[in-house]
Coordinates of N, CA and C in Angstrom, one line a residue:
M1 N 0.7 -1.1 0.1 CA 0.0 0.1 0.1 C 0.9 1.1 0.1
N2 N 0.4 2.1 -1.0 CA 1.2 3.6 -0.7 C 0.6 4.5 -0.4
I3 N 1.0 5.3 0.3 CA 0.5 6.5 1.3 C 1.1 7.8 0.8
T4 N 0.2 8.8 0.0 CA 0.5 10.0 -0.5 C 0.4 11.1 0.7
I5 N 1.4 11.8 0.7 CA 0.9 13.0 1.6 C 1.3 14.3 0.7
L6 N 0.3 15.1 0.6 CA 0.4 16.4 0.0 C 0.4 17.6 0.7
P7 N 0.9 18.7 0.9 CA 0.7 19.8 1.4 C -0.2 20.5 0.9
L8 N -1.3 21.1 1.7 CA -2.3 22.1 1.3 C -2.0 23.5 1.7
E9 N -1.6 23.6 3.0 CA -0.9 24.8 3.5 C 0.1 24.3 4.5
D10 N 1.3 24.8 4.3 CA 2.4 24.3 5.1 C 2.3 24.7 6.5
H11 N 2.2 23.6 7.6 CA 2.3 23.6 9.0 C 1.0 23.8 9.3
K12 N -0.2 23.8 8.6 CA -1.5 23.8 9.0 C -2.3 22.5 8.4
R13 N -2.3 22.4 7.2 CA -3.0 21.2 6.4 C -2.4 20.5 5.5
Y14 N -2.6 19.2 5.4 CA -2.4 18.1 4.4 C -3.1 17.1 4.1
N15 N -2.9 16.6 2.8 CA -3.7 15.5 2.6 C -3.0 14.4 2.3
V16 N -3.5 13.2 3.2 CA -3.1 12.0 3.3 C -4.0 11.1 2.8
N17 N -3.8 10.7 1.7 CA -4.8 9.5 0.9 C -6.0 10.0 0.9
G18 N -6.4 11.3 0.6 CA -7.6 11.6 0.5 C -8.3 12.2 1.8
H19 N -7.5 12.0 3.0 CA -8.0 12.6 4.2 C -7.3 13.7 4.6
T20 N -8.0 14.9 5.0 CA -7.3 16.0 5.1 C -7.1 16.1 6.8
V21 N -5.6 16.5 7.0 CA -5.3 16.6 8.4 C -4.9 17.7 8.7
Y22 N -5.6 18.6 9.7 CA -5.3 19.8 10.3 C -4.9 20.1 11.7
K23 N -4.2 21.2 11.9 CA -3.7 21.3 13.0 C -4.8 21.9 13.9
D24 N -5.2 21.8 15.2 CA -6.4 22.3 15.8 C -6.1 23.4 16.5
Q25 N -6.9 24.0 17.5 CA -6.3 25.2 18.0 C -5.4 24.9 19.5
N26 N -5.3 23.8 19.7 CA -4.5 22.8 20.7 C -3.3 22.6 20.3
G27 N -2.8 22.9 19.1 CA -1.9 22.2 18.3 C -1.4 21.0 17.9
R28 N -2.7 20.2 18.1 CA -2.7 18.8 17.8 C -3.0 18.3 16.3
W29 N -2.5 17.4 15.8 CA -3.2 17.0 14.2 C -4.3 16.2 14.4
E30 N -5.4 16.6 13.6 CA -6.7 15.8 13.6 C -6.9 15.7 12.2
S31 N -8.2 14.8 12.1 CA -8.7 14.4 10.8 C -10.1 14.1 10.9
K32 N -10.8 14.8 10.2 CA -12.4 14.6 10.5 C -13.0 13.3 9.7
T33 N -12.1 12.7 9.0 CA -12.3 11.3 8.7 C -11.4 10.2 9.4
G34 N -11.8 9.0 9.2 CA -11.0 8.0 9.7 C -9.8 7.6 9.1
M35 N -8.9 7.6 9.8 CA -7.7 7.2 9.0 C -6.9 6.2 9.6
S36 N -6.3 5.3 8.9 CA -5.9 3.8 9.5 C -4.6 4.6 10.4
T37 N -4.2 3.3 11.0 CA -3.0 3.4 11.7 C -1.8 3.5 11.0
M38 N -1.6 3.1 9.6 CA -0.4 3.0 8.8 C -0.6 4.6 8.3
E39 N -1.7 5.0 7.9 CA -2.0 6.3 7.4 C -1.3 7.6 8.5
W40 N -1.7 7.4 9.6 CA -1.1 8.1 10.8 C 0.3 8.0 11.0
N41 N 0.7 6.8 11.0 CA 2.1 6.5 11.1 C 3.0 7.3 9.9
A42 N 2.5 6.9 8.9 CA 3.5 7.6 7.8 C 3.2 9.3 7.9
F43 N 2.2 9.5 8.3 CA 2.0 11.2 8.7 C 2.9 12.1 9.8
R44 N 3.0 10.8 10.9 CA 3.9 11.2 12.1 C 5.6 11.3 11.5
N45 N 5.7 10.3 10.6 CA 7.2 10.4 10.0 C 7.4 11.3 9.1
Y46 N 6.3 11.8 8.2 CA 6.3 12.9 7.5 C 6.7 14.2 8.5
E47 N 5.9 14.3 9.4 CA 5.8 15.4 10.2 C 7.4 15.7 11.1
N48 N 8.1 14.5 11.5 CA 9.3 14.4 11.8 C 10.3 14.7 10.9
T49 N 10.1 14.3 9.8 CA 11.3 14.5 8.9 C 11.0 15.8 8.0
V50 N 10.1 16.3 7.9 CA 10.0 17.5 6.8 C 9.0 18.6 7.7
I51 N 8.0 18.5 8.3 CA 7.4 19.5 8.9 C 8.1 20.1 10.0
N52 N 8.8 19.6 10.9 CA 9.6 20.0 11.9 C 11.0 20.2 11.7
N53 N 11.4 20.1 10.3 CA 12.8 20.3 10.0 C 12.7 22.1 9.5
P54 N 13.5 22.7 10.1 CA 13.8 24.1 9.5 C 14.2 24.1 8.1
R55 N 15.1 23.3 7.8 CA 15.7 23.5 6.5 C 14.8 23.3 5.1
F56 N 13.7 22.9 5.5 CA 12.5 22.6 4.5 C 11.8 23.8 4.2
K57 N 12.1 25.0 3.4 CA 11.3 26.0 3.3 C 10.0 25.9 2.6
K58 N 10.0 24.9 1.6 CA 8.6 24.5 0.9 C 8.2 23.0 1.0
H59 N 7.2 22.6 1.6 CA 7.0 21.1 2.0 C 6.5 20.5 0.4
T60 N 7.0 19.3 0.5 CA 6.8 18.8 -1.0 C 6.0 17.5 -0.8
K61 N 5.5 17.1 -1.8 CA 4.5 15.6 -1.8 C 5.6 14.6 -1.7
S62 N 4.8 13.4 -0.8 CA 5.7 12.6 -0.2 C 4.8 11.1 -0.4
T63 N 5.8 10.1 -0.8 CA 4.8 8.7 -1.0 C 5.7 8.0 -0.2
F64 N 4.8 7.2 0.7 CA 5.6 6.3 1.7 C 5.0 4.8 1.2
K65 N 5.7 3.9 1.3 CA 5.5 2.5 0.8 C 5.4 1.8 2.2
T66 N 4.5 1.0 2.2 CA 4.2 0.1 3.5 C 4.4 -1.3 3.1
K67 N 4.4 -2.2 3.8 CA 4.4 -3.6 3.6 C 2.9 -4.1 3.4

């Protein structure tokens, strides 16, 4: 299974396999639709490597391959 993450608005909203993930007023990542554990794990990995990395000026599309 491939999980694709597209930035909609850097540091605020992202698309994960058709699910919109956004940061709520408390600073937590939320999704109004149900995401699988693998999708959340891929997003957490993307958050740690891209979103929280100050070297990335513009966030890019990423595809994670799962087993």
